[in-house]
Amino acid sequence: MFRTRLLLAAMTAAITSLSAGAESPKTPEAAATPASAAANPLLKASTLQYQAPPFDKITDADFQPAVEEGMKQHIAEIEKIANQTDAPTFANTIEAMERSGALLTRSAKIFFALVQANTNPTLQKAQVELAPKLAAHRDAIYLNAKLLARVNAIYDQRDKLDPADKFLTERYHRDFVRAGALLSDADKSKLRALNEEESKLQTAFQNKLLAGTQDGALKTKDKSDLAGMSEGEIAAAAAAAKERKLDNTWLVTLQNTTQQPAQVELTNRAAREKLFKASIERTEHGDANDTRETVVRLAQLRAQKAQVLGYPSYSAYSLADQMAKTPDNAIKLMTDMVPASVDKAKSEAAGMQALAAKDQKDFRLEPWDWQFYSEKVKQTQYKLDESQIKQYFLLDRVLQDGVFFAANKLYGITFKERHDLPVYQPDVRVFEVFDADGKSLALWYADYFKRDNKSGGAWEDNFVQQSALLGTRTVAFNVCNFTKPAAGQPALISYDDVIAMFHEFGHALHDIFSNTKYPTLSGTSTTRDFVEFPSSFNEHWADEPSVFANYARHYKTGEPMPAALLEKIKEAGTYGQGFATTEYLSAALLDQAWHTQVVDAPKQDVDKFEAAALKHFHIDYALVPPRYRTSYFAHIWGGGYSAGYYAYLWSAVLRDDAYYWFKEHGGMTRENGQRFRDMVLSRGGTEDMDAMYRAFRGRDPSVEALLETRGLKAPKADSRAGG
Ligand SMILES: [Zn+2]
């Protein structure tokens, strides 16, 4: 939910807000034959309500020519802004840039939405050809020296602007500066060289990790090693071996995390140990796939980059434009949680140890036993039956009587399904959203069912972004991967799916309620460590008693879910949080340890550095190793989340802390919802995220609520009082 959404955001942000990181441009290939320009419906704004995409008129061949024409027009607009002879003003430069690129934004947003949710070979080919062109397009804007000079001039006079314009000016200036636009020529070439080396090393890391993960698969010729796995899984292991031309062999392939799914099932303890070691050593065999040299140099060169850009460490550079602002803030959030998390993990370990020792004298729990006994404890304690639960979650009832019902209670909005607006696939549904006063507010599309041509996971984005400047209203969408029922059968979903619906709709509310002037700061265009807050916050209403009772009804009888079953779901939800939080914190703190190194730090030994860092943060609990160890931590070395793995937790803290504000102030009331809408959901990225949060909460975020929600700490008596 998190990664996919950010990936999408990064792709569209590169176009619409000039804020995302760019790949180095490659030689573009020849464009596909353009469709007749006159017939291309993307070339003009849609005449449908809120400029909803005319999916009944757009063909696959329309996208590439429209995006390419969009880049051409955008560059022409940018050059006109940069080359004008009038003295630079906010209106003729920054506001003008906000107005520019309409065709590119329109066509690229629809294009990338379809590439993710409903792709085909034509779209994929266009994607490969457009990606480097879009990256080069971004560079062409940032490296425009005349444009930079105008932005600088406005920035120097920014105190004369009103707060919103000043904030946007600072944002533009910062994005130029962070791209290195203000450096001397010597430093620019130093930075370019470091960037080039970094991108090569990141690719090298990814390739080594890919090969190391493939080679690291558990191979066995003894079928009894696989005892506990299902017949289907054993057959898949045989097929995987055959594919690699290994006879009479079974292959258990590795997934990206330290712990492997098969650990849950493997009854043969030696096999569990073998699989675990294969996982943690996958890129540490001293062979061509060993990543340790690569990551040590990556950490070093990022420190050098930070120095060129004027920061004490790479993490300091990376977090400067985030809500966390400094590595110390991110680290403190995490270290504050370490004692409770490790204690909880230890108590989980004690429960497993006791269970295992019942029939194995002298048994001592090891990290490779964790998943196996954790599952056993869960089955013994909670006895959850998924098929029984699903009968209470009929998709359309969850949507209308759950997701919409909660939004109505909090924000007063109502929904009406629209059958007249065209969709890109027959399963997609469209709803018009009306405000509390009955006025039309936005459009929202739901694409819930799994398809072969849809990416995995769930995400939210928009076809049209709200902006008062451009006169646009939100046209947002949610995409999920729920199993589609056979024809004539009811769509029954799992509780995880229910949570996903509330989560993605929370993102949609952030876009729907957006009430900002500038598109760059609209809706979900916030920092990386804030964007998951409104969405995960919305999850909290899924099990609010008045909401749950309204939608969780048996699909045949309409009977509400028995209270005992709901209680079991809730209890099972907090089991295992000690482990989950500890393995996450270990990895996120390792990320900070590597990226807070100063430029003249000595060259590190990876394993020693890792052990020392975990010890330093008091999270060196051998039974729960990091979710990713240094040598296979793709989030931070492959790009994307370097110094940013903490962001998942940052948003989660806000989620639970904000929910507690509601509990302390009378709970799920219309008044509280309005306040949250006014102070958070409508504001997009128009001010510093921490100031925005502080204004809403009346203080800085506190980690207490998250600790209690995860069962890492007993609730204080008074925090439950508000209802
Ligand atoms: Zn999300």
XYZ file of C-alpha atoms and ligand atoms in Angstrom:
724
model
C 0.000 0.000 0.000
C 2.815 2.280 0.838
C 5.451 1.549 -1.721
C 3.224 1.263 -4.703
C 1.534 4.521 -3.936
C 4.848 6.310 -3.578
C 6.116 4.812 -6.787
C 3.107 6.243 -8.556
C 3.471 9.509 -6.751
C 7.113 9.705 -7.790
C 6.263 9.115 -11.417
C 3.592 11.757 -11.580
C 5.402 14.161 -9.279
C 8.337 14.161 -11.662
C 5.998 15.689 -14.165
C 3.618 17.799 -12.167
C 5.696 19.193 -9.348
C 9.321 18.805 -10.326
C 9.952 17.270 -6.934
C 10.826 13.639 -7.507
C 14.285 12.170 -8.050
C 15.176 11.539 -11.670
C 16.919 8.627 -13.313
C 19.758 9.466 -15.647
C 18.384 9.839 -19.156
C 19.089 7.172 -21.745
C 19.027 7.466 -25.487
C 15.375 7.696 -26.447
C 14.083 5.314 -29.054
C 11.927 6.348 -31.975
C 8.347 7.134 -31.064
C 5.447 4.948 -32.098
C 3.431 6.175 -35.036
C 1.353 9.045 -33.690
C -2.373 8.745 -33.959
C -4.056 11.476 -35.914
C -3.664 14.568 -33.762
C -7.144 15.779 -34.502
C -8.616 12.511 -33.262
C -6.543 12.243 -30.085
C -8.969 12.969 -27.222
C -6.119 13.603 -24.749
C -5.017 16.733 -26.585
C -7.852 18.789 -25.175
C -9.356 18.981 -21.703
C -12.184 16.534 -21.144
C -15.660 18.019 -21.301
C -16.962 15.428 -18.810
C -17.726 16.494 -15.234
C -14.528 17.574 -13.412
C -12.573 16.679 -16.574
C -13.114 12.957 -15.916
C -11.135 10.932 -18.479
C -13.137 10.077 -21.622
C -12.226 6.386 -21.446
C -14.775 5.573 -24.140
C -12.804 7.707 -26.623
C -9.164 7.205 -25.584
C -7.271 4.410 -27.337
C -3.935 2.876 -26.252
C -2.197 4.504 -29.217
C -3.185 7.983 -28.022
C -0.971 8.083 -24.916
C 2.567 8.250 -26.245
C 1.937 11.034 -28.782
C -0.055 12.982 -26.179
C 2.664 12.706 -23.510
C 5.372 13.636 -26.023
C 3.385 16.606 -27.299
C 2.773 17.474 -23.630
C 6.518 17.572 -22.922
C 7.087 19.736 -25.998
C 4.404 22.217 -24.967
C 5.627 22.237 -21.375
C 9.213 23.039 -22.388
C 7.956 25.820 -24.663
C 5.972 27.268 -21.748
C 8.945 26.994 -19.389
C 11.233 28.716 -21.894
C 8.749 31.517 -22.336
C 8.709 32.007 -18.556
C 12.512 31.879 -18.322
C 13.201 34.155 -21.304
C 10.671 36.912 -20.654
C 12.110 40.406 -20.206
C 9.775 41.464 -17.380
C 11.399 41.484 -13.948
C 10.744 38.247 -12.054
C 7.583 38.220 -9.950
C 5.797 35.421 -8.185
C 2.963 35.656 -10.719
C 5.057 35.687 -13.891
C 7.419 32.928 -12.763
C 6.270 30.575 -10.009
C 2.546 30.874 -10.529
C 3.187 30.626 -14.262
C 5.081 27.380 -13.702
C 2.151 26.073 -11.662
C -0.087 26.750 -14.653
C 2.268 25.130 -17.137
C 2.285 21.559 -18.425
C -1.481 20.995 -18.543
C -1.407 18.529 -21.422
C 1.535 16.623 -19.963
C -0.088 16.352 -16.541
C -3.431 15.287 -17.953
C -2.117 12.629 -20.312
C 0.609 11.285 -18.008
C -1.725 10.897 -15.037
C -4.184 8.800 -17.017
C -1.369 6.902 -18.721
C 0.403 5.892 -15.500
C -2.886 4.989 -13.853
C -3.602 2.508 -16.639
C -0.029 1.198 -16.791
C -0.437 0.165 -13.142
C -4.048 -0.977 -13.095
C -4.878 -2.240 -16.580
C -1.777 -2.551 -18.723
C -1.098 -4.245 -22.061
C 1.848 -4.538 -24.489
C 1.114 -1.203 -26.198
C 1.126 0.679 -22.901
C 4.215 -1.199 -21.673
C 6.131 -0.328 -24.813
C 5.137 3.315 -24.453
C 6.239 3.211 -20.806
C 9.732 1.957 -21.702
C 10.099 4.646 -24.351
C 8.666 7.487 -22.284
C 10.491 6.892 -18.974
C 13.935 8.234 -20.030
C 12.319 11.082 -21.949
C 10.386 12.144 -18.872
C 13.566 12.034 -16.759
C 15.407 14.184 -19.303
C 12.416 16.519 -19.390
C 12.763 17.139 -15.667
C 16.504 17.813 -16.019
C 15.851 20.284 -18.807
C 13.744 22.346 -16.401
C 16.083 22.160 -13.405
C 19.174 22.962 -15.434
C 17.612 26.023 -17.019
C 19.911 28.723 -15.581
C 17.634 31.638 -16.537
C 14.724 30.006 -14.767
C 16.843 29.394 -11.678
C 17.891 33.057 -11.633
C 14.227 34.120 -11.618
C 13.338 31.675 -8.832
C 16.311 32.976 -6.834
C 15.253 36.583 -7.268
C 11.751 35.837 -5.984
C 13.140 33.748 -3.159
C 15.284 36.673 -1.995
C 12.131 38.833 -1.752
C 9.899 36.117 -0.304
C 9.078 37.947 2.929
C 6.918 40.313 0.893
C 4.687 37.446 -0.269
C 1.588 36.122 1.455
C 2.216 32.921 3.469
C 0.932 30.463 0.839
C 2.971 32.046 -1.965
C 6.007 32.293 0.264
C 5.730 28.626 1.173
C 5.483 27.615 -2.485
C 8.442 29.838 -3.383
C 10.510 28.172 -0.685
C 9.487 24.808 -2.014
C 10.604 25.671 -5.563
C 13.829 27.144 -4.332
C 14.538 24.137 -2.163
C 13.882 21.704 -5.008
C 16.328 23.571 -7.242
C 18.907 23.733 -4.471
C 18.504 20.073 -3.584
C 19.131 19.189 -7.203
C 22.448 21.049 -6.884
C 21.480 24.020 -9.038
C 23.265 26.595 -6.842
C 26.632 24.885 -6.650
C 29.842 26.136 -8.231
C 30.771 24.514 -11.508
C 33.483 22.502 -9.764
C 31.046 21.197 -7.156
C 28.438 20.523 -9.815
C 30.818 18.266 -11.656
C 31.812 16.596 -8.376
C 28.137 15.985 -7.657
C 27.481 14.708 -11.169
C 30.362 12.245 -10.810
C 29.082 11.060 -7.427
C 25.555 10.741 -8.821
C 26.861 8.714 -11.700
C 28.851 6.414 -9.433
C 25.892 6.086 -7.094
C 23.511 5.086 -9.857
C 26.012 2.511 -11.131
C 26.540 1.077 -7.639
C 22.804 0.989 -6.972
C 22.288 -0.986 -10.138
C 25.234 -3.240 -9.237
C 23.728 -3.799 -5.791
C 20.349 -4.674 -7.265
C 21.854 -7.152 -9.695
C 24.021 -8.817 -7.060
C 21.090 -9.039 -4.687
C 18.878 -10.510 -7.378
C 21.484 -13.147 -8.241
C 22.364 -13.796 -4.582
C 18.705 -14.244 -3.692
C 18.213 -16.679 -6.560
C 21.336 -18.669 -5.710
C 20.475 -18.557 -2.020
C 17.344 -20.680 -2.403
C 17.246 -23.708 -0.110
C 18.090 -26.761 -2.256
C 17.432 -30.257 -1.005
C 17.319 -33.762 -2.458
C 15.600 -35.047 0.672
C 11.853 -34.523 0.474
C 11.508 -35.004 4.234
C 13.218 -31.605 4.657
C 9.958 -30.117 3.353
C 7.705 -31.866 5.845
C 4.901 -29.532 6.919
C 4.545 -27.768 3.579
C 1.371 -28.425 1.577
C 1.408 -30.780 -1.421
C 0.897 -27.767 -3.680
C 3.905 -25.975 -2.210
C 6.073 -29.090 -2.463
C 5.063 -29.461 -6.099
C 5.978 -25.804 -6.661
C 9.394 -26.444 -5.032
C 9.965 -29.373 -7.409
C 8.918 -27.259 -10.386
C 11.255 -24.434 -9.327
C 14.160 -26.909 -9.258
C 13.206 -28.330 -12.638
C 13.135 -24.863 -14.127
C 16.780 -24.520 -13.093
C 17.506 -27.971 -14.520
C 18.145 -29.594 -11.126
C 16.995 -33.224 -11.095
C 15.460 -34.914 -8.046
C 15.736 -31.656 -6.162
C 13.367 -29.329 -4.327
C 13.989 -25.623 -4.219
C 12.540 -23.228 -1.622
C 13.120 -19.779 -3.110
C 13.915 -16.770 -0.909
C 11.765 -13.719 -0.456
C 13.314 -10.315 0.235
C 12.971 -10.277 4.057
C 15.128 -12.085 6.604
C 12.362 -14.429 7.759
C 10.901 -16.708 5.094
C 7.242 -17.757 4.709
C 8.155 -21.458 4.718
C 9.529 -21.102 8.287
C 5.900 -21.165 9.449
C 5.367 -24.673 8.121
C 8.659 -26.550 8.100
C 8.452 -29.148 10.891
C 12.053 -30.269 10.327
C 14.063 -27.989 12.570
C 17.351 -28.506 10.703
C 15.620 -27.456 7.484
C 14.381 -24.284 9.159
C 17.911 -23.493 10.273
C 19.303 -24.131 6.795
C 16.696 -21.873 5.200
C 17.301 -19.097 7.718
C 21.062 -19.171 7.161
C 20.583 -19.227 3.398
C 18.514 -16.075 3.800
C 20.818 -14.018 5.995
C 23.975 -15.019 4.121
C 22.592 -14.660 0.604
C 24.911 -11.803 -0.329
C 27.808 -12.585 2.010
C 29.565 -15.558 0.398
C 32.654 -13.671 -0.743
C 31.713 -14.386 -4.358
C 30.521 -12.197 -7.248
C 27.176 -11.707 -5.504
C 28.688 -10.365 -2.296
C 27.309 -6.841 -1.824
C 29.401 -5.705 1.131
C 32.033 -3.743 -0.791
C 29.279 -2.090 -2.804
C 27.235 -0.919 0.163
C 30.264 0.356 2.063
C 31.192 2.538 -0.904
C 27.574 3.633 -1.350
C 27.391 4.799 2.262
C 30.700 6.624 1.831
C 29.828 8.366 -1.406
C 26.436 9.454 -0.074
C 28.257 11.110 2.800
C 30.425 12.843 0.192
C 27.355 13.977 -1.731
C 25.895 15.400 1.458
C 29.105 17.303 2.087
C 29.046 18.845 -1.391
C 25.436 19.906 -0.794
C 26.348 21.370 2.587
C 24.969 18.773 5.021
C 26.762 16.910 7.830
C 25.443 13.527 6.681
C 23.366 11.972 3.947
C 20.502 11.410 6.353
C 20.606 15.092 7.321
C 20.316 15.975 3.617
C 17.582 13.441 2.965
C 15.425 14.356 5.985
C 15.771 18.141 5.681
C 12.637 18.410 3.538
C 10.721 15.763 5.456
C 8.488 16.097 8.501
C 11.184 14.493 10.649
C 13.593 17.260 9.526
C 16.659 15.758 11.230
C 18.088 12.271 11.762
C 17.962 12.892 15.524
C 14.175 13.268 15.388
C 13.702 10.081 13.391
C 16.145 8.171 15.580
C 14.562 9.399 18.807
C 11.115 8.241 17.687
C 12.530 4.792 17.118
C 14.805 4.460 20.123
C 11.915 5.552 22.376
C 10.087 2.450 21.186
C 12.960 0.002 21.484
C 12.557 -1.013 25.156
C 8.827 -1.766 24.917
C 9.211 -3.581 21.594
C 12.073 -5.766 22.739
C 10.290 -6.531 26.029
C 7.177 -7.557 24.125
C 9.235 -9.707 21.751
C 10.865 -11.349 24.759
C 7.488 -12.162 26.275
C 6.372 -13.616 22.938
C 9.553 -15.697 22.949
C 8.805 -16.925 26.472
C 5.338 -18.093 25.370
C 6.819 -19.987 22.433
C 9.603 -21.434 24.532
C 7.040 -22.781 27.016
C 4.900 -24.294 24.278
C 7.858 -25.962 22.570
C 9.372 -27.261 25.805
C 6.180 -29.167 26.571
C 7.243 -32.006 24.319
C 10.927 -31.248 23.729
C 13.095 -31.245 26.806
C 16.196 -28.998 26.566
C 14.607 -27.030 23.692
C 16.061 -23.543 23.226
C 14.246 -21.202 20.867
C 16.382 -19.947 17.935
C 15.596 -17.252 15.342
C 14.706 -19.920 12.751
C 12.039 -21.304 15.117
C 10.238 -17.994 15.612
C 7.680 -18.108 12.776
C 6.929 -21.766 13.385
C 6.092 -21.465 17.083
C 4.496 -18.065 16.704
C 1.903 -19.629 14.406
C 1.381 -22.495 16.872
C 0.720 -20.058 19.731
C -1.707 -18.124 17.537
C -3.665 -21.237 16.592
C -3.831 -22.419 20.188
C -4.881 -19.060 21.569
C -7.204 -17.571 18.956
C -8.603 -20.403 16.781
C -9.533 -18.048 13.942
C -11.398 -19.449 10.971
C -11.012 -17.175 7.928
C -13.882 -18.714 5.954
C -16.275 -18.084 8.837
C -15.159 -14.431 9.141
C -15.555 -13.672 5.426
C -19.277 -14.396 5.503
C -19.712 -11.131 7.374
C -17.805 -8.999 4.868
C -19.785 -8.541 1.685
C -17.790 -6.093 -0.427
C -20.576 -3.728 -1.405
C -21.921 -3.640 2.151
C -18.424 -2.890 3.500
C -18.169 -0.051 0.987
C -21.580 1.554 1.404
C -22.413 0.701 5.036
C -18.821 0.829 6.285
C -16.413 3.058 4.357
C -19.029 5.564 3.128
C -21.016 5.360 6.379
C -17.923 6.284 8.435
C -17.081 9.168 6.084
C -20.642 10.411 6.384
C -20.594 10.297 10.179
C -17.304 12.179 10.352
C -17.524 14.578 7.440
C -21.183 14.660 6.413
C -20.424 13.642 2.825
C -22.719 11.439 0.747
C -22.212 9.313 -2.345
C -24.119 8.514 -5.500
C -23.056 5.861 -7.979
C -22.687 7.185 -11.529
C -23.350 4.788 -14.377
C -23.059 7.417 -17.100
C -19.316 8.141 -16.821
C -17.014 5.954 -18.937
C -14.595 3.517 -17.207
C -11.404 1.773 -18.401
C -12.608 -1.690 -17.395
C -16.154 -2.984 -16.777
C -15.553 -3.819 -13.082
C -14.626 -0.218 -12.269
C -17.318 1.774 -10.427
C -17.678 5.557 -10.252
C -19.189 7.577 -7.418
C -19.927 11.255 -7.160
C -19.130 12.690 -3.748
C -21.396 15.385 -2.279
C -20.505 17.711 0.543
C -22.541 18.055 3.747
C -24.508 20.926 2.185
C -25.444 18.786 -0.814
C -23.038 20.456 -3.243
C -21.042 18.254 -5.597
C -17.428 17.857 -4.449
C -15.494 15.250 -6.405
C -15.505 11.983 -8.343
C -14.100 8.738 -7.007
C -13.448 5.487 -8.913
C -13.118 2.035 -7.313
C -11.274 -0.792 -9.074
C -11.262 -3.606 -6.506
C -10.737 -6.948 -8.263
C -7.492 -8.706 -9.101
C -6.603 -9.006 -12.791
C -3.615 -10.435 -14.616
C -2.804 -7.033 -16.088
C -2.855 -5.196 -12.728
C 0.142 -4.627 -10.426
C 0.035 -6.266 -6.989
C -0.955 -4.460 -3.781
C -3.350 -1.560 -3.346
C -3.014 2.144 -4.012
C -4.701 5.489 -4.473
C -4.031 8.298 -6.909
C -5.931 10.813 -8.981
C -6.714 11.439 -12.642
C -7.328 15.118 -11.885
C -5.856 16.984 -8.946
C -7.709 19.707 -7.066
C -6.387 23.251 -7.593
C -8.200 26.559 -7.135
C -5.656 28.192 -9.440
C -6.478 25.793 -12.271
C -10.159 25.540 -11.354
C -9.963 21.750 -11.013
C -11.741 19.340 -8.682
C -10.504 15.958 -7.530
C -11.081 12.897 -9.663
C -9.482 10.183 -7.492
C -9.318 6.405 -7.649
C -8.588 3.369 -5.465
C -7.121 0.151 -6.850
C -7.028 -3.139 -4.905
C -6.470 -6.814 -5.671
C -9.404 -8.629 -4.105
C -10.335 -12.055 -5.415
C -13.178 -11.736 -7.898
C -16.069 -14.072 -7.146
C -17.319 -16.531 -9.762
C -20.278 -15.225 -11.792
C -23.394 -15.008 -9.649
C -21.480 -15.473 -6.380
C -21.274 -12.770 -3.687
C -17.971 -10.864 -3.310
C -16.878 -11.830 0.217
C -13.579 -10.347 1.416
C -11.167 -10.878 4.322
C -10.741 -8.523 7.258
C -7.362 -7.477 5.814
C -9.228 -6.481 2.652
C -11.704 -4.477 4.751
C -8.777 -2.604 6.306
C -7.287 -2.020 2.841
C -10.571 -0.432 1.695
C -10.609 1.965 4.638
C -6.899 2.704 4.135
C -7.093 3.531 0.444
C -10.247 5.533 0.947
C -8.346 7.542 3.577
C -5.882 8.562 0.834
C -8.849 9.414 -1.390
C -10.336 11.670 1.326
C -7.024 13.518 1.457
C -7.441 14.274 -2.256
C -11.229 14.782 -2.184
C -11.111 17.334 0.661
C -8.101 19.147 -0.762
C -8.805 22.870 -0.810
C -5.574 24.432 -1.997
C -4.639 26.977 -4.605
C -1.532 25.392 -6.116
C -1.390 21.922 -7.671
C 2.142 21.305 -6.362
C 0.836 21.469 -2.779
C -2.535 19.805 -3.311
C -4.052 16.747 -1.596
C -1.642 13.875 -1.133
C 1.379 15.965 -2.263
C 2.950 15.889 1.198
C 6.259 14.599 2.542
C 7.122 10.895 2.382
C 6.787 10.538 6.167
C 3.314 12.163 6.282
C 1.446 10.756 3.293
C 0.444 7.479 4.955
C -1.018 9.282 7.952
C -4.510 10.179 6.621
C -4.884 6.756 5.027
C -3.834 4.643 7.975
C -5.759 6.970 10.304
C -8.924 6.080 8.388
C -8.314 2.378 9.172
C -9.246 3.097 12.760
C -12.939 3.477 11.860
C -13.171 -0.071 10.507
C -13.599 -1.546 13.974
C -15.347 1.398 15.585
C -18.346 -0.393 17.173
C -21.058 1.758 15.543
C -19.423 1.416 12.111
C -18.539 -2.257 12.410
C -22.062 -3.185 13.521
C -23.412 -1.350 10.477
C -21.465 -3.272 7.837
C -20.264 -6.578 9.363
C -23.435 -8.552 8.727
C -23.863 -12.083 7.493
C -24.271 -11.963 3.722
C -27.258 -14.340 3.794
C -29.059 -13.653 7.042
C -28.038 -10.038 7.690
C -27.194 -11.029 11.280
C -24.442 -8.921 12.902
C -21.104 -10.627 13.590
C -21.129 -12.277 17.027
C -19.224 -10.189 19.571
C -16.966 -13.103 20.491
C -15.737 -13.480 16.920
C -14.975 -9.769 16.655
C -13.064 -9.950 19.950
C -10.941 -12.825 18.597
C -10.110 -10.826 15.448
C -9.005 -7.873 17.556
C -6.916 -9.930 19.964
C -5.193 -11.836 17.201
C -4.363 -8.460 15.648
C -2.010 -7.470 18.445
C -0.301 -10.850 18.721
C 3.191 -10.810 17.234
C 3.608 -7.022 17.395
C 6.706 -7.398 19.594
C 8.430 -9.321 16.833
C 7.112 -7.184 13.979
C 8.032 -3.900 15.606
C 11.457 -5.079 16.747
C 12.507 -6.444 13.348
C 11.267 -3.236 11.701
C 13.048 -0.946 14.193
C 16.311 -2.873 13.807
C 16.280 -2.346 10.063
C 15.186 1.293 10.243
C 17.882 2.102 12.824
C 20.510 0.339 10.723
C 19.465 2.570 7.820
C 20.075 5.642 9.997
C 23.389 4.280 11.308
C 24.734 3.897 7.773
C 23.420 7.210 6.524
C 24.418 9.386 9.477
C 28.100 8.583 8.971
C 30.260 11.660 8.532
C 32.311 12.135 5.403
C 35.660 11.183 6.928
C 34.403 8.051 8.718
C 36.747 5.111 8.178
C 35.815 2.427 5.688
C 33.569 -0.023 7.543
C 33.436 -3.774 7.930
C 29.763 -4.442 7.194
C 29.106 -7.158 9.760
C 31.012 -5.467 12.553
C 29.345 -2.140 11.809
C 25.913 -3.747 11.835
C 26.493 -5.563 15.129
C 27.882 -2.410 16.758
C 24.970 -0.279 15.514
C 22.339 -2.686 16.858
C 24.160 -2.816 20.177
C 24.400 0.958 20.269
C 20.614 1.263 19.869
C 19.996 -1.531 22.424
C 18.163 -3.600 19.859
C 20.716 -6.396 19.567
C 18.217 -9.140 20.383
C 19.543 -12.216 18.587
C 16.171 -13.972 18.351
C 14.761 -11.120 16.259
C 17.272 -10.072 13.597
C 16.569 -6.997 11.411
C 13.820 -7.384 8.829
C 16.576 -6.687 6.295
C 20.233 -7.043 7.172
C 22.653 -4.506 5.688
C 23.861 -6.699 2.848
C 20.359 -7.272 1.400
C 18.536 -4.087 2.401
C 17.194 -3.148 -1.019
C 15.069 -0.251 0.230
C 18.119 1.728 1.255
C 20.816 0.626 -1.222
C 18.723 0.159 -4.336
C 17.458 3.729 -4.059
C 14.141 5.123 -2.993
C 14.233 4.721 0.775
C 17.825 5.559 1.675
C 17.666 7.203 5.110
C 13.883 6.911 4.703
C 12.878 3.510 6.037
C 11.717 5.203 9.258
C 8.866 6.878 7.337
C 6.523 3.908 7.729
C 6.671 4.259 11.488
C 6.512 8.040 11.455
C 3.117 7.965 9.697
C 1.921 5.197 12.030
C 2.704 7.298 15.098
C 0.625 10.177 13.714
C -2.175 7.767 12.849
C -2.592 6.452 16.389
C -1.829 9.741 18.129
C -4.483 11.546 16.063
C -6.957 8.751 16.768
C -6.375 9.282 20.474
C -7.182 12.963 20.020
C -10.586 11.834 18.778
C -10.997 9.499 21.750
C -10.093 12.294 24.145
C -12.599 14.672 22.519
C -15.793 12.648 22.290
C -14.831 10.135 19.582
C -16.371 9.815 16.160
C -18.400 13.011 15.968
C -19.232 15.213 13.020
C -17.609 18.138 14.815
C -14.329 16.285 15.330
C -14.360 15.104 11.737
C -14.839 18.646 10.480
C -11.921 19.818 12.556
C -9.684 17.092 11.134
C -10.840 17.948 7.633
C -10.241 21.681 8.112
C -6.877 21.355 9.811
C -5.339 18.367 8.013
C -7.234 16.770 5.133
C -8.009 19.964 3.219
C -4.504 21.404 3.457
C -2.358 19.106 1.346
C 1.284 20.173 1.640
C 0.642 23.900 2.076
C 2.670 24.295 5.265
C 5.268 22.482 7.323
C 3.819 19.108 8.168
C 4.849 19.243 11.802
C 3.323 22.690 12.291
C 0.131 21.423 10.672
C 0.047 18.425 12.974
C 0.857 20.452 16.074
C -1.989 22.842 15.311
C -4.392 19.920 15.054
C -3.149 17.970 18.072
C -2.217 20.886 20.329
C 1.223 19.386 20.864
C 3.925 17.372 19.115
C 3.062 13.774 18.231
C 3.587 11.224 20.983
C 4.418 7.577 20.540
C 2.215 6.454 23.477
C -0.901 5.757 21.400
C 0.996 3.571 18.966
C 2.572 1.583 21.787
C -0.854 0.952 23.292
C -2.510 0.161 19.965
C 0.159 -2.409 19.224
C -0.168 -3.893 22.695
C 3.400 -2.821 23.517
C 2.197 -0.939 26.545
C -0.815 -1.170 28.855
C -3.271 1.684 28.232
C -3.450 4.508 30.759
C -6.812 4.581 32.492
C -7.612 8.128 31.347
C -6.865 7.623 27.664
C -9.848 5.281 27.356
C -12.209 7.642 29.120
C -13.237 9.738 26.146
C -15.101 6.829 24.505
Zn -1.215 3.941 1.767
